[in-house]
Amino acid sequence: MTGADIVLEALEREGVRVIFGYPGGANLPIYKELPKHPRLRHILVRHEQGAAHMADGYARASGRAGVVFATSGPGALNTITGLATAFMDSVPLVAITGQVASTVVGRDAFQESDVVGCSMPVTKHNYLITDVHDIPRVIKEAFHIATTGRPGPVLIDVCKDAQQADWPDPVWPQAIQLPGYRPAFTPDLSQLERAADALSRAERPVILAGHGVILSGGEEELIALAEKSATPTGTTLLGIGAFPVRHPLSLHMTGFMGTGWNLKAVQDADLLMCVGMRVDDRVTAKLADWAPRAETFIHVDIDRSEMGKNRRPHMEVVADAKTALGKMLPHIRPPEPERRRPWLTQIDRWREEHPLRYVHSNGHLQPQDVMIEMYRRCADEAIVVADVGQNQIWAALWWNFAKPGLFINSGGAGTMGFAFPAAIGAKVARPEKDVWCVAGEGGFVMTAQELSVAVKHQLDVKIVLLNNFSLGMVRQFQDDFYGGVRSEVDLHDMPDFVKLAEAYGLPGRLVTSADEIGPAMDFAQQTPGPVLIDFRIDEEANVYPIVPLGLGLNDFRELPDDYA
Amino acid sequence: MTTPEIARAQRLRVLTAVVEDHPGVLSRVSGMIRRRGFNIHGLSVGPTGVPGRSRMTLTVDAGHAEVDQVEKQLDRLIEVLEIEDLTETPRINRELALVKLAVDEGSRSRALTEIDRLGGRVLDEDREQLIVELSGEFERVEIALEALRSFRIVDLARSGPVAISKSRDRGPARAPGTQAGGGAG
Ligand SMILES: Cc1ncc(C[n+]2csc(CCOP(=O)(O)OP(=O)(O)O)c2C)c(N)n1
């Protein structure tokens, strides 16, 4: 077998079904063998960044590692943003890139780049293969590393001569030997008991749940723990779906664009437990002002290095969220209803005083109305992939996600252009699901070339373009925090998106008023294959609440009352 | 020490790591240190008794990060097999410095007396220069170098400190509450 054949055989042995890729000089040997492996479905993208985001969406929607192929040099470098996006959000990917022959590595050969060096900071691990005999072991290790512990992307750079070399009887390793990698931590039971005890005693407890709860499949344990301890529970942006938004104990989303009642609760809590999340600056806003009354801060995460990275916990539990929550549950003593009532009443009052609000009386089409109508139709079944910017926060706040895994977006990296290719990946992974892509026009055109992929494979992705003719989120920041100087945010010279869609071979619709939302959605839902709807939303619509840059959560601003 | 010096001293961590002897492992370790805003003050690498494994001794300034982050972040690297922050544990450390001193008729004998007093060794000499070995605990090497600055130091090569913990374990000890080794990466 050639090295190229061994690569493909190894992928089959890992259970890979889909590859998102793009050929070039340094991976031609692999592409030559590919037709001999009909069980591997290859999706030819239009740009390698698209391949990485598709694999990312595929992984988030399926729970399996997404696989990317790219050639050396520019091909591999085009995947870097996608790898970084997956890395920041702990998504399992395996990228297999071609490299120039090992004999010329380091001599600035044609299309040679130090891809291992470039991807080191944005991958969980990476490899350079110069010898065909390393291929089976490395691929096995790569999938193991990508999918276990805190998941993440792994890149394998395969020299062209290793792809071409012959190894008649490859040896497939059974066991993995990675002495420096032990991803499974058994939580310290005494810490768990202490944490459960503290939660049982707290007067004003709050739980915040992150992506780790979803990745570990721990949502049932989370709901059980929140209910048994009567603890109000919110989520991070990536944790959305880990706790039902309409649950009576729900605090909805936290962070610098979180809901008012969530932020009030976090700031007033005497006990705060963060589960399966980093304590990053988008969650805390000004760190020194975050959760100032929390006498007990409990941090549960699978990654030991998150402990005390930003805020030193009083109790730390290093374990996956599902295991930790499950083991804490029996040690929780339900509080007397009377004891918990003041706190829950207080939170209900905050929920009434600081509801999510938006303008609906100025005659313009409001993005929130679009989201509300979409949610009404899709209830708790469709997958929504949001891009980055205002559109992302509107989708996050105005859908009332009740289940995990239905909301996909680039949280940690905030990569514009993520949503559409990721939605394609999600649809490939879950063909039975309705998949909606919500994007601003700015982010959408960053990867819009992938429309061809959706058309070619007739992938039913419904594109909801929230078109405000500007880099909306940046425009809002300029208006609110940079003295109102609107600098380089105008996007009025965008293409006609309906025509753009048609040029690519999918139908498009234009929506300019609220009464057209329903019919346009009917059209989208009834038309097989991809559809694009260009919603011309209020160009001045903003995201609220929002914490001004540099301030603490207490300083969140809401929709101004005089806003028309 | 002035306040900034004390603060810096607290941020300085001495770590020992056993790493896989792969190409690129040094760049992984140094890349992680740079990326996280730490700063390398000393780094030495050499073979261990086990084939395929090297030992690194690192002296790292944690910068603006929490000091335990240095060990935790390096522990995430898959090719780092074992790592221990020795800053607060009993340990033995040594450093080697080679110093090229310019001397003349007037300073030569004073220099030789001083080198002798400092426990240094003259490895090579001619009319105009001495090459001196200083070795020992790295704090002492620092002091000796300071004393030699009253002569003209033309060149200096230092190994960076190497350290080993005094514990009876074979490898670095484990932080409490975690299983043997490994980062969740
Ligand atoms: C690749 C990339 N470049 C720049 C940014 C900075 N940025 C964040 S939001 C935003 C505006 C996005 O505009 P648009 O896609 O139209 O969405 P909107 O905010 O209007 O919903 C920009 C430029 C980013 N997140 N990603």
PDB file of C-alpha atoms in Angstrom, chain A residues 249-407:
ATOM      1  CA  LEU A 249     -34.766  28.575  37.339  1.00  0.00           C
ATOM      2  CA  SER A 250     -33.226  29.791  34.076  1.00  0.00           C
ATOM      3  CA  LEU A 251     -31.061  32.888  34.094  1.00  0.00           C
ATOM      4  CA  HIS A 252     -30.518  32.678  30.329  1.00  0.00           C
ATOM      5  CA  MET A 253     -27.221  33.992  28.971  1.00  0.00           C
ATOM      6  CA  THR A 254     -24.459  35.522  31.056  1.00  0.00           C
ATOM      7  CA  GLY A 255     -21.589  37.764  30.054  1.00  0.00           C
ATOM      8  CA  PHE A 256     -21.150  41.229  28.678  1.00  0.00           C
ATOM      9  CA  MET A 257     -24.214  40.883  26.448  1.00  0.00           C
ATOM     10  CA  GLY A 258     -26.116  38.681  28.853  1.00  0.00           C
ATOM     11  CA  THR A 259     -29.586  39.274  30.257  1.00  0.00           C
ATOM     12  CA  GLY A 260     -30.069  41.816  33.023  1.00  0.00           C
ATOM     13  CA  TRP A 261     -31.470  39.293  35.481  1.00  0.00           C
ATOM     14  CA  ASN A 262     -28.536  36.984  34.874  1.00  0.00           C
ATOM     15  CA  LEU A 263     -25.981  39.722  35.498  1.00  0.00           C
ATOM     16  CA  LYS A 264     -27.793  40.953  38.598  1.00  0.00           C
ATOM     17  CA  ALA A 265     -27.866  37.403  39.969  1.00  0.00           C
ATOM     18  CA  VAL A 266     -24.176  36.785  39.275  1.00  0.00           C
ATOM     19  CA  GLN A 267     -23.234  40.063  40.920  1.00  0.00           C
ATOM     20  CA  ASP A 268     -25.322  39.370  44.003  1.00  0.00           C
ATOM     21  CA  ALA A 269     -24.660  35.633  44.430  1.00  0.00           C
ATOM     22  CA  ASP A 270     -23.024  34.429  47.635  1.00  0.00           C
ATOM     23  CA  LEU A 271     -22.033  31.216  45.879  1.00  0.00           C
ATOM     24  CA  LEU A 272     -21.112  30.909  42.232  1.00  0.00           C
ATOM     25  CA  MET A 273     -20.434  27.598  40.569  1.00  0.00           C
ATOM     26  CA  CYS A 274     -19.043  27.618  37.021  1.00  0.00           C
ATOM     27  CA  VAL A 275     -19.284  24.289  35.236  1.00  0.00           C
ATOM     28  CA  GLY A 276     -17.546  23.324  32.001  1.00  0.00           C
ATOM     29  CA  MET A 277     -16.460  26.809  31.078  1.00  0.00           C
ATOM     30  CA  ARG A 278     -13.528  29.134  31.036  1.00  0.00           C
ATOM     31  CA  VAL A 279     -13.878  32.269  33.085  1.00  0.00           C
ATOM     32  CA  ASP A 280     -13.021  34.531  30.167  1.00  0.00           C
ATOM     33  CA  ASP A 281     -13.304  38.274  29.735  1.00  0.00           C
ATOM     34  CA  ARG A 282     -16.546  38.067  27.768  1.00  0.00           C
ATOM     35  CA  VAL A 283     -18.102  36.287  30.733  1.00  0.00           C
ATOM     36  CA  THR A 284     -16.679  38.480  33.481  1.00  0.00           C
ATOM     37  CA  ALA A 285     -16.384  41.895  31.809  1.00  0.00           C
ATOM     38  CA  LYS A 286     -14.137  43.776  34.271  1.00  0.00           C
ATOM     39  CA  LEU A 287     -12.639  40.870  36.206  1.00  0.00           C
ATOM     40  CA  ALA A 288     -12.028  42.783  39.424  1.00  0.00           C
ATOM     41  CA  ASP A 289     -15.746  43.654  39.603  1.00  0.00           C
ATOM     42  CA  TRP A 290     -17.048  40.206  38.730  1.00  0.00           C
ATOM     43  CA  ALA A 291     -19.210  38.349  41.244  1.00  0.00           C
ATOM     44  CA  PRO A 292     -18.033  40.570  44.110  1.00  0.00           C
ATOM     45  CA  ARG A 293     -20.288  39.024  46.755  1.00  0.00           C
ATOM     46  CA  ALA A 294     -19.417  35.398  45.981  1.00  0.00           C
ATOM     47  CA  GLU A 295     -17.911  34.081  49.207  1.00  0.00           C
ATOM     48  CA  THR A 296     -17.623  30.714  47.541  1.00  0.00           C
ATOM     49  CA  PHE A 297     -16.502  30.275  43.975  1.00  0.00           C
ATOM     50  CA  ILE A 298     -16.549  26.691  42.724  1.00  0.00           C
ATOM     51  CA  HIS A 299     -14.972  25.886  39.403  1.00  0.00           C
ATOM     52  CA  VAL A 300     -15.649  22.593  37.650  1.00  0.00           C
ATOM     53  CA  ASP A 301     -13.738  21.984  34.430  1.00  0.00           C
ATOM     54  CA  ILE A 302     -11.963  19.180  32.662  1.00  0.00           C
ATOM     55  CA  ASP A 303      -8.903  21.321  32.001  1.00  0.00           C
ATOM     56  CA  ARG A 304      -6.781  21.785  35.100  1.00  0.00           C
ATOM     57  CA  SER A 305      -5.134  24.869  33.620  1.00  0.00           C
ATOM     58  CA  GLU A 306      -8.453  26.738  33.725  1.00  0.00           C
ATOM     59  CA  MET A 307      -8.380  26.584  37.524  1.00  0.00           C
ATOM     60  CA  GLY A 308      -7.309  29.950  38.809  1.00  0.00           C
ATOM     61  CA  LYS A 309      -6.330  31.217  35.380  1.00  0.00           C
ATOM     62  CA  ASN A 310      -8.504  34.280  35.843  1.00  0.00           C
ATOM     63  CA  ARG A 311     -10.280  33.910  39.174  1.00  0.00           C
ATOM     64  CA  ARG A 312      -8.955  31.716  41.958  1.00  0.00           C
ATOM     65  CA  PRO A 313     -11.639  29.211  43.019  1.00  0.00           C
ATOM     66  CA  HIS A 314     -12.269  28.282  46.631  1.00  0.00           C
ATOM     67  CA  MET A 315     -13.041  24.786  45.466  1.00  0.00           C
ATOM     68  CA  GLU A 316     -11.907  23.231  42.249  1.00  0.00           C
ATOM     69  CA  VAL A 317     -13.142  20.054  40.635  1.00  0.00           C
ATOM     70  CA  VAL A 318     -11.090  18.800  37.716  1.00  0.00           C
ATOM     71  CA  ALA A 319     -13.405  16.482  35.822  1.00  0.00           C
ATOM     72  CA  ASP A 320     -15.805  16.427  32.926  1.00  0.00           C
ATOM     73  CA  ALA A 321     -19.024  18.236  33.725  1.00  0.00           C
ATOM     74  CA  LYS A 322     -21.320  15.227  33.448  1.00  0.00           C
ATOM     75  CA  THR A 323     -19.273  13.116  35.847  1.00  0.00           C
ATOM     76  CA  ALA A 324     -18.787  15.929  38.324  1.00  0.00           C
ATOM     77  CA  LEU A 325     -22.442  16.978  38.380  1.00  0.00           C
ATOM     78  CA  GLY A 326     -23.620  13.372  38.576  1.00  0.00           C
ATOM     79  CA  LYS A 327     -21.382  12.666  41.545  1.00  0.00           C
ATOM     80  CA  MET A 328     -22.348  15.871  43.330  1.00  0.00           C
ATOM     81  CA  LEU A 329     -26.060  15.223  43.012  1.00  0.00           C
ATOM     82  CA  PRO A 330     -26.502  12.655  45.820  1.00  0.00           C
ATOM     83  CA  HIS A 331     -24.698  14.973  48.242  1.00  0.00           C
ATOM     84  CA  ILE A 332     -27.050  17.905  47.656  1.00  0.00           C
ATOM     85  CA  ARG A 333     -29.475  18.643  50.478  1.00  0.00           C
ATOM     86  CA  PRO A 334     -32.544  20.393  49.063  1.00  0.00           C
ATOM     87  CA  PRO A 335     -33.078  23.717  50.811  1.00  0.00           C
ATOM     88  CA  GLU A 336     -36.273  24.461  52.691  1.00  0.00           C
ATOM     89  CA  PRO A 337     -38.557  26.284  50.251  1.00  0.00           C
ATOM     90  CA  GLU A 338     -38.848  29.205  52.688  1.00  0.00           C
ATOM     91  CA  ARG A 339     -35.118  29.558  52.806  1.00  0.00           C
ATOM     92  CA  ARG A 340     -34.762  29.787  49.058  1.00  0.00           C
ATOM     93  CA  ARG A 341     -37.850  31.893  48.405  1.00  0.00           C
ATOM     94  CA  PRO A 342     -36.312  35.359  48.978  1.00  0.00           C
ATOM     95  CA  TRP A 343     -33.577  34.690  46.436  1.00  0.00           C
ATOM     96  CA  LEU A 344     -35.927  33.276  43.810  1.00  0.00           C
ATOM     97  CA  THR A 345     -38.362  36.118  44.383  1.00  0.00           C
ATOM     98  CA  GLN A 346     -35.575  38.609  43.997  1.00  0.00           C
ATOM     99  CA  ILE A 347     -34.561  37.043  40.700  1.00  0.00           C
ATOM    100  CA  ASP A 348     -38.154  37.065  39.461  1.00  0.00           C
ATOM    101  CA  ARG A 349     -38.279  40.758  40.279  1.00  0.00           C
ATOM    102  CA  TRP A 350     -35.084  41.374  38.296  1.00  0.00           C
ATOM    103  CA  ARG A 351     -36.526  39.399  35.412  1.00  0.00           C
ATOM    104  CA  GLU A 352     -39.538  41.739  35.419  1.00  0.00           C
ATOM    105  CA  GLU A 353     -37.469  44.881  35.871  1.00  0.00           C
ATOM    106  CA  HIS A 354     -34.896  44.031  33.226  1.00  0.00           C
ATOM    107  CA  PRO A 355     -36.664  42.075  30.502  1.00  0.00           C
ATOM    108  CA  LEU A 356     -35.216  41.658  27.044  1.00  0.00           C
ATOM    109  CA  ARG A 357     -36.647  44.552  25.079  1.00  0.00           C
ATOM    110  CA  TYR A 358     -36.498  45.795  21.539  1.00  0.00           C
ATOM    111  CA  VAL A 359     -38.052  48.486  19.400  1.00  0.00           C
ATOM    112  CA  HIS A 360     -41.066  47.461  17.401  1.00  0.00           C
ATOM    113  CA  SER A 361     -42.784  50.636  16.645  1.00  0.00           C
ATOM    114  CA  ASN A 362     -40.556  52.524  14.234  1.00  0.00           C
ATOM    115  CA  GLY A 363     -41.823  50.958  11.027  1.00  0.00           C
ATOM    116  CA  HIS A 364     -38.591  49.167  10.245  1.00  0.00           C
ATOM    117  CA  LEU A 365     -38.125  45.448  10.114  1.00  0.00           C
ATOM    118  CA  GLN A 366     -36.706  44.351  13.445  1.00  0.00           C
ATOM    119  CA  PRO A 367     -34.212  41.472  13.647  1.00  0.00           C
ATOM    120  CA  GLN A 368     -35.789  40.265  16.866  1.00  0.00           C
ATOM    121  CA  ASP A 369     -39.114  39.796  15.062  1.00  0.00           C
ATOM    122  CA  VAL A 370     -37.346  37.617  12.531  1.00  0.00           C
ATOM    123  CA  MET A 371     -35.792  35.521  15.310  1.00  0.00           C
ATOM    124  CA  ILE A 372     -39.068  35.190  17.199  1.00  0.00           C
ATOM    125  CA  GLU A 373     -40.905  34.004  14.088  1.00  0.00           C
ATOM    126  CA  MET A 374     -38.135  31.546  13.261  1.00  0.00           C
ATOM    127  CA  TYR A 375     -38.212  30.136  16.768  1.00  0.00           C
ATOM    128  CA  ARG A 376     -41.990  29.836  16.690  1.00  0.00           C
ATOM    129  CA  ARG A 377     -41.739  27.705  13.578  1.00  0.00           C
ATOM    130  CA  CYS A 378     -38.770  25.578  14.520  1.00  0.00           C
ATOM    131  CA  ALA A 379     -39.539  25.212  18.198  1.00  0.00           C
ATOM    132  CA  ASP A 380     -36.908  23.081  19.753  1.00  0.00           C
ATOM    133  CA  GLU A 381     -35.893  21.015  16.772  1.00  0.00           C
ATOM    134  CA  ALA A 382     -33.939  23.008  14.191  1.00  0.00           C
ATOM    135  CA  ILE A 383     -30.209  23.648  14.356  1.00  0.00           C
ATOM    136  CA  VAL A 384     -29.302  27.329  14.242  1.00  0.00           C
ATOM    137  CA  VAL A 385     -25.800  28.320  13.216  1.00  0.00           C
ATOM    138  CA  ALA A 386     -25.092  31.974  13.880  1.00  0.00           C
ATOM    139  CA  ASP A 387     -22.240  34.082  12.591  1.00  0.00           C
ATOM    140  CA  VAL A 388     -20.499  36.806  14.580  1.00  0.00           C
ATOM    141  CA  GLY A 389     -21.765  40.243  15.464  1.00  0.00           C
ATOM    142  CA  GLN A 390     -25.193  41.548  16.337  1.00  0.00           C
ATOM    143  CA  ASN A 391     -26.857  38.691  14.448  1.00  0.00           C
ATOM    144  CA  GLN A 392     -25.139  36.224  16.791  1.00  0.00           C
ATOM    145  CA  ILE A 393     -26.428  37.860  19.947  1.00  0.00           C
ATOM    146  CA  TRP A 394     -29.931  38.336  18.585  1.00  0.00           C
ATOM    147  CA  ALA A 395     -30.046  34.633  17.754  1.00  0.00           C
ATOM    148  CA  ALA A 396     -28.617  33.717  21.146  1.00  0.00           C
ATOM    149  CA  LEU A 397     -31.062  35.843  23.132  1.00  0.00           C
ATOM    150  CA  TRP A 398     -34.282  35.567  21.166  1.00  0.00           C
ATOM    151  CA  TRP A 399     -34.367  31.846  20.624  1.00  0.00           C
ATOM    152  CA  ASN A 400     -35.448  30.021  23.738  1.00  0.00           C
ATOM    153  CA  PHE A 401     -33.269  27.002  23.263  1.00  0.00           C
ATOM    154  CA  ALA A 402     -34.528  24.089  25.317  1.00  0.00           C
ATOM    155  CA  LYS A 403     -32.059  21.424  24.242  1.00  0.00           C
ATOM    156  CA  PRO A 404     -28.318  21.216  23.792  1.00  0.00           C
ATOM    157  CA  GLY A 405     -26.555  21.029  20.469  1.00  0.00           C
ATOM    158  CA  LEU A 406     -29.013  23.165  18.526  1.00  0.00           C
ATOM    159  CA  PHE A 407     -27.131  26.465  18.685  1.00  0.00           C
TER     160      PHE A 407
END
